Coordinates of C-alpha atoms and ligand atoms in Angstrom, one line a residue:
X134 CA 133.7 113.1 104.2
X135 CA 132.6 109.8 105.8
X136 CA 129.1 109.8 107.1
X137 CA 126.5 112.2 108.4
X138 CA 123.5 111.1 110.6
X139 CA 120.3 112.4 112.3
X140 CA 120.1 111.5 115.9
X141 CA 116.3 111.3 116.9
X142 CA 114.9 113.2 119.8
X143 CA 117.8 115.9 119.2
X144 CA 117.7 119.0 117.7
X145 CA 121.6 119.1 116.2
X146 CA 122.6 116.4 113.8
X147 CA 126.2 115.7 113.6
X148 CA 128.3 115.7 110.5
X149 CA 131.6 114.0 111.1
X150 CA 134.1 115.4 108.8
X151 CA 136.9 112.9 107.5
X152 CA 140.8 113.6 107.9
X153 CA 140.5 114.4 104.0
X154 CA 138.4 117.3 104.4
X155 CA 139.7 121.1 104.4
X156 CA 140.6 121.8 108.2
X157 CA 140.9 117.9 109.2
X158 CA 138.9 115.5 111.0
X159 CA 136.2 117.2 113.3
X160 CA 132.3 117.3 113.8
X161 CA 129.8 119.8 112.7
X162 CA 126.6 120.2 114.4
X163 CA 123.9 121.0 112.3
X164 CA 120.3 122.2 113.5
X165 CA 117.7 119.7 112.5
X166 CA 114.2 121.7 111.4
X167 CA 111.2 120.1 111.9
X168 CA 108.0 121.1 109.6
X169 CA 104.4 120.3 110.5
X170 CA 104.4 117.4 108.2
X171 CA 107.1 115.5 106.2
X172 CA 110.9 114.7 106.8
X173 CA 113.1 116.7 109.2
X174 CA 115.5 119.0 107.5
X175 CA 119.1 119.5 108.0
X176 CA 119.8 123.2 108.1
X177 CA 123.3 123.5 106.2
X178 CA 123.4 127.3 105.9
X179 CA 126.3 127.7 107.9
X180 CA 128.0 124.6 106.7
X181 CA 130.2 126.6 104.2
X182 CA 131.3 128.9 106.5
X183 CA 132.3 126.3 109.4
X184 CA 133.7 123.9 107.1
X185 CA 134.6 125.5 103.7
X186 CA 132.6 122.6 101.9
X187 CA 129.5 122.6 99.7
X188 CA 127.1 120.2 99.5
X189 CA 126.4 118.7 96.1
X190 CA 122.7 117.8 95.1
X191 CA 122.1 117.9 91.3
X192 CA 118.6 118.1 90.6
X193 CA 117.7 118.9 94.2
X194 CA 116.8 115.3 95.4
X195 CA 117.7 115.9 98.8
X196 CA 117.1 119.8 99.3
X197 CA 114.6 121.8 100.4
X198 CA 115.1 125.2 98.8
X199 CA 112.7 127.1 100.8
X200 CA 109.9 127.0 103.8
X201 CA 106.3 127.1 102.6
X202 CA 102.9 126.7 104.0
X203 CA 101.1 126.1 100.8
X204 CA 101.2 122.6 99.6
X205 CA 102.4 119.6 101.2
X206 CA 103.1 116.2 99.3
X207 CA 103.7 112.8 100.7
X208 CA 105.2 111.2 97.6
X209 CA 105.4 107.4 99.2
X210 CA 101.8 107.6 100.2
X211 CA 100.4 109.4 97.3
X212 CA 99.2 112.5 99.3
X213 CA 98.5 115.9 98.1
X214 CA 97.3 118.8 100.4
X215 CA 96.8 122.4 99.6
X216 CA 96.9 124.4 102.7
X217 CA 95.9 121.3 104.4
X218 CA 92.9 120.2 102.3
X219 CA 93.3 116.8 100.3
X220 CA 93.4 117.3 96.6
X221 CA 90.6 114.7 96.0
X222 CA 88.1 116.9 98.4
X223 CA 88.9 119.9 96.4
X224 CA 88.7 118.3 93.3
X225 CA 85.1 116.8 94.3
X226 CA 83.6 120.1 95.9
X227 CA 85.5 123.0 95.1
X228 CA 86.2 125.1 91.9
X229 CA 89.3 126.4 90.3
X230 CA 88.8 130.0 91.5
X231 CA 88.1 129.0 95.1
X232 CA 91.2 127.0 94.8
X233 CA 92.9 129.8 93.6
X234 CA 91.7 131.9 96.6
X235 CA 92.9 129.2 98.8
X236 CA 96.2 128.9 97.9
X237 CA 96.8 132.5 97.7
X238 CA 95.0 133.5 101.0
X239 CA 95.7 130.4 103.2
X240 CA 92.0 129.7 104.0
X241 CA 88.8 128.9 102.1
X242 CA 86.9 132.1 101.4
X243 CA 83.6 133.2 103.0
X244 CA 81.0 133.6 100.4
X245 CA 81.3 137.5 100.5
X246 CA 85.1 137.4 100.2
X247 CA 84.7 134.6 97.5
X248 CA 82.5 137.0 95.5
X249 CA 84.8 140.0 96.0
X250 CA 87.8 137.6 94.6
X251 CA 85.7 136.6 91.7
X252 CA 84.8 140.4 91.0
X253 CA 88.4 141.1 91.0
X254 CA 89.4 138.5 88.8
X255 CA 86.4 139.1 86.2
X256 CA 87.3 143.0 86.2
X257 CA 90.9 142.0 84.9
X258 CA 90.2 139.5 82.1
X259 CA 90.6 141.6 79.0
X260 CA 94.2 142.4 77.5
X261 CA 95.3 145.8 76.4
X262 CA 94.2 146.3 72.7
X263 CA 97.8 146.8 71.7
X264 CA 98.8 143.4 73.2
X265 CA 96.8 141.8 70.2
X266 CA 99.6 143.2 67.9
X267 CA 101.9 140.9 69.3
X268 CA 100.5 137.8 68.2
X269 CA 100.8 138.9 64.4
X270 CA 104.4 138.8 64.9
X271 CA 104.5 135.2 65.4
X272 CA 104.2 132.6 62.6
X273 CA 100.9 130.9 62.4
X274 CA 102.5 127.4 63.2
X275 CA 104.3 128.8 66.2
X276 CA 104.0 126.8 69.3
X277 CA 101.2 128.3 71.5
X278 CA 103.7 127.8 74.6
X279 CA 106.3 130.1 72.6
X280 CA 103.4 132.8 72.1
X281 CA 102.8 132.2 75.8
X282 CA 106.1 132.9 76.9
X283 CA 106.3 135.8 74.7
X284 CA 103.1 137.5 75.3
X285 CA 103.1 136.9 79.4
X286 CA 106.7 138.3 79.6
X287 CA 105.2 141.5 77.3
X288 CA 102.6 142.1 80.2
X289 CA 105.3 143.9 82.1
X290 CA 105.4 146.3 79.3
X291 CA 101.7 147.0 79.5
X292 CA 100.9 147.2 83.5
X293 CA 103.6 149.7 84.5
X294 CA 101.1 150.1 87.8
X295 CA 101.8 146.8 89.2
X296 CA 105.6 146.5 88.7
X297 CA 106.8 147.3 92.3
X298 CA 107.2 144.3 94.1
X299 CA 107.7 145.9 97.5
X300 CA 103.9 147.4 97.2
X301 CA 101.6 144.8 98.4
X302 CA 98.7 146.4 96.7
X303 CA 100.6 146.5 93.2
X304 CA 101.6 142.8 93.9
X305 CA 97.9 141.9 94.5
X306 CA 97.0 143.7 91.4
X307 CA 99.7 142.0 89.2
X308 CA 98.4 138.5 90.8
X309 CA 94.8 139.1 89.9
X310 CA 95.9 140.5 86.3
X311 CA 97.9 137.3 85.9
X312 CA 95.0 134.9 86.9
X313 CA 92.3 136.7 85.0
X314 CA 94.5 137.4 81.6
X315 CA 95.9 133.7 81.4
X316 CA 93.1 132.2 79.8
X317 CA 92.5 135.2 77.5
X318 CA 96.1 134.9 76.5
X319 CA 95.9 131.2 76.1
X320 CA 92.5 131.3 73.8
X321 CA 94.0 133.9 71.7
X322 CA 97.5 131.9 71.1
X323 CA 94.9 129.0 69.9
X324 CA 92.7 131.4 67.7
X325 CA 96.0 132.7 66.3
X326 CA 97.2 129.3 65.2
X327 CA 93.6 128.3 63.5
X328 CA 93.2 131.8 62.1
X329 CA 90.1 132.7 63.8
X330 CA 89.0 136.0 65.2
X331 CA 89.9 136.6 68.9
X332 CA 87.1 136.1 71.4
X333 CA 86.5 138.8 74.0
X334 CA 86.1 137.3 77.4
X335 CA 82.4 136.8 78.6
X336 CA 82.4 138.2 82.3
X337 CA 79.3 136.6 83.1
X338 CA 80.8 133.0 82.5
X339 CA 82.7 131.2 85.2
X340 CA 86.3 130.5 85.1
X341 CA 86.5 127.5 82.8
X342 CA 83.4 128.4 80.9
X343 CA 84.8 131.5 79.7
X344 CA 88.1 129.7 78.8
X345 CA 86.0 127.4 76.5
X346 CA 84.0 130.4 75.1
X347 CA 87.1 132.1 74.1
X348 CA 88.5 128.9 72.7
X349 CA 86.0 127.6 70.6
X350 CA 83.2 130.4 70.3
X351 CA 83.3 132.6 67.1
X352 CA 81.7 135.9 66.1
X353 CA 79.8 134.2 63.6
X354 CA 77.2 132.2 65.7
X355 CA 76.1 131.3 69.4
X356 CA 78.3 128.9 71.2
X357 CA 76.6 126.9 73.9
X358 CA 78.9 125.8 76.7
X359 CA 78.5 122.1 77.8
X360 CA 78.3 122.0 81.8
X361 CA 79.7 118.6 81.7
X362 CA 82.8 119.8 79.8
X363 CA 83.2 122.6 81.7
X364 CA 83.2 120.7 85.1
X365 CA 85.8 118.5 83.6
X366 CA 88.0 121.5 82.7
X367 CA 87.6 123.0 85.7
X368 CA 88.8 119.9 87.6
X369 CA 91.8 119.8 85.4
X370 CA 92.5 123.2 86.4
X371 CA 92.2 122.4 89.9
X372 CA 94.4 119.4 89.9
X373 CA 97.3 121.4 88.0
X374 CA 97.1 124.6 90.3
X375 CA 100.1 123.9 92.4
X376 CA 102.6 121.0 93.4
X377 CA 105.1 122.5 95.7
X378 CA 108.4 123.2 94.5
X379 CA 108.6 121.4 91.0
X380 CA 111.0 122.7 88.4
X381 CA 108.6 125.6 86.8
X382 CA 107.6 126.7 90.7
X383 CA 111.2 126.9 91.6
X384 CA 112.0 128.8 88.2
X385 CA 109.6 131.5 89.2
X386 CA 111.2 131.6 92.8
X387 CA 114.4 131.9 91.6
X388 CA 113.6 134.4 88.9
X389 CA 111.6 136.2 91.5
X390 CA 114.5 136.3 94.3
X391 CA 116.4 138.9 92.1
X392 CA 113.4 141.1 92.3
X393 CA 112.2 140.7 88.7
X394 CA 108.7 141.9 88.1
X395 CA 105.9 139.1 88.3
X396 CA 105.0 138.9 84.7
X397 CA 108.7 138.2 83.8
X398 CA 108.9 135.4 86.7
X399 CA 105.8 133.7 85.3
X400 CA 107.1 134.0 81.8
X401 CA 110.1 132.1 83.1
X402 CA 107.9 129.6 84.6
X403 CA 106.2 129.3 81.6
X404 CA 109.4 128.3 79.5
X405 CA 110.4 125.7 82.0
X406 CA 107.0 123.9 82.2
X407 CA 107.0 123.5 78.3
X408 CA 109.6 120.8 78.7
X409 CA 108.6 117.5 77.9
X410 CA 109.8 115.9 81.3
X411 CA 107.4 118.5 83.3
X412 CA 104.3 120.0 81.6
X413 CA 104.7 118.8 78.0
X414 CA 104.3 115.3 79.0
X415 CA 100.3 115.1 78.5
X416 CA 101.0 115.8 74.9
X417 CA 103.7 113.3 74.7
X418 CA 101.3 110.8 76.4
X419 CA 98.8 111.4 73.6
X420 CA 101.5 111.1 71.0
X421 CA 102.9 107.8 72.7
X422 CA 99.3 106.3 72.7
X423 CA 98.5 107.0 69.0
X424 CA 102.0 105.4 68.3
X425 CA 101.3 102.4 70.1
X426 CA 97.9 102.3 68.3
X427 CA 96.5 98.8 69.5
X428 CA 97.0 96.9 72.9
X429 CA 98.8 94.2 71.0
X430 CA 101.8 96.3 70.7
X431 CA 101.8 97.3 74.4
X432 CA 104.3 94.6 75.0
X433 CA 106.7 96.1 72.4
X434 CA 106.8 99.7 74.1
X435 CA 107.0 98.3 77.3
X436 CA 110.1 96.4 76.5
X437 CA 111.4 99.6 74.8
X438 CA 110.9 101.7 78.0
X439 CA 112.8 99.2 80.1
X440 CA 115.7 99.1 77.6
X441 CA 118.8 101.3 78.8
X442 CA 119.9 101.7 75.1
X443 CA 116.5 103.2 74.1
X444 CA 115.7 106.8 74.9
X445 CA 112.1 105.8 75.0
X446 CA 110.2 106.1 78.2
X447 CA 106.7 105.5 79.2
X448 CA 105.1 108.9 79.2
X449 CA 103.0 110.0 81.6
X450 CA 104.7 107.2 84.2
X451 CA 107.1 107.9 87.0
X452 CA 107.5 111.2 89.2
X453 CA 110.1 112.5 91.3
X454 CA 108.2 112.8 94.3
X455 CA 105.4 110.1 93.9
X456 CA 106.5 106.8 94.6
X457 CA 102.8 105.8 94.6
X458 CA 100.0 106.4 92.4
X459 CA 99.6 110.2 91.8
X460 CA 96.5 111.1 93.7
X461 CA 95.7 113.6 90.8
X462 CA 96.0 110.5 88.3
X463 CA 93.2 108.7 90.4
X464 CA 90.8 111.7 90.2
X465 CA 91.6 112.0 86.5
X466 CA 91.0 108.5 85.8
X467 CA 87.5 108.5 87.1
X468 CA 86.9 111.8 85.6
X469 CA 88.2 110.6 82.2
X470 CA 85.6 107.5 82.2
X471 CA 82.9 109.7 83.3
X472 CA 83.4 112.6 80.8
X473 CA 83.8 110.1 78.1
X474 CA 80.4 108.0 79.1
X475 CA 78.6 111.4 79.4
X476 CA 79.6 112.6 76.0
X477 CA 78.7 109.2 74.2
X478 CA 82.3 107.7 73.7
X479 CA 81.6 104.3 75.7
X480 CA 84.7 102.7 74.5
X481 CA 87.2 105.4 73.3
X482 CA 90.2 103.5 71.9
X483 CA 92.7 105.7 73.6
X484 CA 91.2 105.1 77.2
X485 CA 91.1 101.6 76.6
X486 CA 94.5 101.6 75.4
X487 CA 95.6 103.7 78.1
X488 CA 94.0 101.6 80.9
X489 CA 95.5 98.4 79.2
X490 CA 98.9 100.0 79.4
X491 CA 98.6 101.2 82.9
X492 CA 97.6 97.6 84.0
X493 CA 100.5 95.8 82.2
X494 CA 103.0 98.5 83.4
X495 CA 101.8 98.1 86.9
X496 CA 102.2 94.2 86.9
X497 CA 105.5 94.6 85.2
X498 CA 108.6 94.2 87.9
X499 CA 110.8 96.7 86.3
X500 CA 108.0 99.6 87.0
X501 CA 107.1 98.0 90.3
X502 CA 110.5 97.8 91.6
X503 CA 111.4 101.4 90.5
X504 CA 107.8 102.5 91.9
X505 CA 106.7 104.0 88.5
X506 CA 103.2 104.6 88.5
X507 CA 100.8 106.7 86.4
X508 CA 101.2 110.7 87.1
X509 CA 98.7 113.4 86.6
X510 CA 99.3 113.4 82.8
X511 CA 98.7 110.1 81.9
X512 CA 94.9 110.7 81.7
X513 CA 94.5 114.4 81.3
X514 CA 95.5 114.3 77.6
X515 CA 92.7 112.0 76.9
X516 CA 90.3 114.2 78.5
X517 CA 91.3 117.3 77.0
X518 CA 91.4 115.7 73.4
X519 CA 87.7 114.6 74.3
X520 CA 86.6 118.4 75.0
X521 CA 88.2 119.4 71.5
X522 CA 91.4 120.9 72.9
X523 CA 94.4 120.3 70.4
X524 CA 97.5 118.6 71.7
X525 CA 99.6 121.8 71.4
X526 CA 97.3 123.5 73.9
X527 CA 97.5 120.9 76.5
X528 CA 100.2 122.4 78.5
X529 CA 99.2 125.8 77.9
X530 CA 96.1 124.7 79.8
X531 CA 98.5 123.4 82.3
X532 CA 100.3 126.8 82.5
X533 CA 96.9 128.8 82.9
X534 CA 96.3 126.6 86.1
X535 CA 99.8 126.5 87.4
X536 CA 100.0 130.3 87.2
X537 CA 97.7 130.3 90.4
X538 CA 100.4 128.2 92.3
X539 CA 103.3 130.3 90.9
X540 CA 102.0 133.3 92.1
X541 CA 101.0 131.9 95.4
X542 CA 104.7 130.8 95.7
X543 CA 106.0 133.9 94.5
X544 CA 103.9 136.2 97.0
X545 CA 105.2 133.9 99.6
X546 CA 108.7 134.2 98.7
X547 CA 108.6 138.1 98.5
X548 CA 106.8 138.3 102.1
X549 CA 109.4 135.6 103.6
X550 CA 111.7 137.9 105.8
X551 CA 114.6 135.5 105.3
X552 CA 114.3 135.8 101.6
X553 CA 117.6 136.0 99.3
X554 CA 118.5 136.1 96.1
X555 CA 118.9 132.1 94.8
X556 CA 122.6 131.6 94.0
X557 CA 123.5 128.0 93.9
X558 CA 127.2 127.0 94.0
X559 CA 128.8 124.3 92.0
X560 CA 131.5 121.5 91.9
X561 CA 133.9 122.9 89.4
X562 CA 135.7 120.5 87.3
X563 CA 136.8 122.2 84.3
X564 CA 140.4 123.3 83.7
X565 CA 142.6 124.8 86.4
X566 CA 144.3 128.2 85.8
X567 CA 146.1 128.5 82.6
X568 CA 147.3 131.6 80.4
X569 CA 146.0 133.1 77.1
X570 CA 148.3 132.1 74.3
X571 CA 147.9 133.9 70.8
X572 CA 146.8 132.4 67.7
X573 CA 150.2 131.7 66.2
X574 CA 151.4 129.8 69.3
X575 CA 148.4 127.5 69.4
X576 CA 148.4 123.7 68.1
X577 CA 146.1 122.3 65.6
Ligands
ACO734 N1 109.7 104.9 81.6 C1 110.6 104.2 81.8 N2 111.4 104.2 82.6 C2 111.6 105.4 83.5 C3 110.4 106.1 83.5 C4 109.5 105.9 82.7 N3 108.5 106.8 82.4 N4 110.5 107.1 84.6 C5 111.6 106.7 85.2 N5 112.1 105.6 84.6 C6 113.5 104.9 85.2 C7 114.8 105.6 84.6 O1 115.3 105.1 83.6 C8 115.6 105.3 86.0 O2 116.2 103.9 85.8 P1 117.5 103.6 86.5 O3 117.6 103.9 88.0 O4 117.8 102.3 86.0 O5 118.6 104.4 85.9 C9 114.8 105.2 87.0 O6 113.2 104.8 86.6 C10 114.6 106.6 87.8 O7 114.3 107.7 86.9 P2 114.9 109.2 86.9 O8 114.7 109.7 85.5 O9 116.2 109.1 87.6 O10 113.6 109.8 88.0 P3 113.5 111.3 88.3 O11 112.9 111.4 89.3 O12 114.8 112.0 87.8 O13 112.4 111.5 87.0 C11 110.5 112.0 85.8 C12 111.0 111.6 87.1 C13 111.3 112.9 84.7 C14 109.2 112.2 85.7 C15 110.6 110.3 85.0 O14 109.8 109.6 85.7 C16 110.3 110.7 83.4 O15 110.9 110.8 82.4 N6 108.8 110.3 83.2 C17 108.4 110.3 81.8 C18 107.8 111.9 81.7 C19 106.6 112.4 82.4 O16 105.9 111.8 82.3 N7 106.7 113.5 82.9 C20 105.4 114.1 83.8 C21 106.0 114.2 85.2 S1 104.4 114.9 86.2 C22 104.6 116.5 85.9 O17 105.7 117.2 85.5 C23 103.5 117.2 85.9

């Protein structure tokens, strides 16, 4: 194969195959699809049929896996839009539950529709009493993400009336259940790890308030929710709600493409999110900042991050899509500063260290040339720590927020008439055909 090129103003791209390709030298015309925003997309669906060649794209760096109307990212410019609305505007003016409605329904709700949606979510916040028994099967030192994967997957054993993915009503009930129960399940995972009694949800509370209540209240006394903390948490939830076809969302879509039930699909997404290259990064950022300890040691860690023989990377830096400052990190940088000031930590050492690290890295030619900027995880860990969330719960809260995006994307996929089971192919480089030989005839 020699080259392919996209001719402007034409609806077909010509792919020129070299004499070495099966079937010999020839030109194949590929339709060029144009979205409302973003780069053109070569439609290669018929490529294999016409050329008997697959494409090779590990990590999907050049592959659009689906069509979507939910979220748009321009990584070069640092733009993130949900249903067309900039993330900065949503973070400043909206609430997590309203963003959830927007992602799922496509429009901002009227007051009546929002109240109805809010009531639906509130109605489902409790979990089946028997589900509590699941927790006692885990060791107390289990990572809460391990508990999340297990318990969310187990929901499919409890809610048989919302498993039929072909029934829109059941899909909607499953979606509401997941959004409503995730904070309850997450808070229970935390309570279990610290040996405190589970707290029932408070349905008079807003989404983030309820999460704080279930995590930090105890039956022994009153717990007063700090509105500043609740607003900061709500903002973190908004900023993590969706991010187009990232690894965990693609996992949810792939799991869902086989017709698996929504609870199983979301459990698969949680498992993927747990990885340190994805949702586990904010936990890793905090560990890294603590390890650096003092700004005098920053150059040492910067040097290690640039060393190809050292596996160390600056956590919270770099992104597959953003080659610019992650817009979510910009919002969180300000939120972090404001929250810490409001809570009375004027010079929080970790924040000072993070800002210094960011400054030094952004002036370093290695990070400049590779376009490595702070991502959403760089400041979120400091905020979560300031509001008393233990590091092992950071990714869990990310999962609570991202559940909304996973569901919106899963619903869009199910409703897509072109939806097929996801089944990539491969470039096989293993042994060619060989025949079985018994033990006695095998060499050492
Ligand atoms: N520190 C040092 N070098 C880095 C970093 C980093 N954080 N990130 C990327 N690089 C370098 C790589 O070594 C590579 O260098 P090379 O071209 O000389 O080989 C180059 O930049 C490109 O990096 P890739 O790993 O190929 O980029 P990719 O798009 O596959 O990875 C990722 C993106 C996984 C986020 C990466 O930047 C990383 O590991 N960052 C740290 C972990 C992190 O913060 N993850 C959170 C991501 S945001 C989220 O999931 C919510």
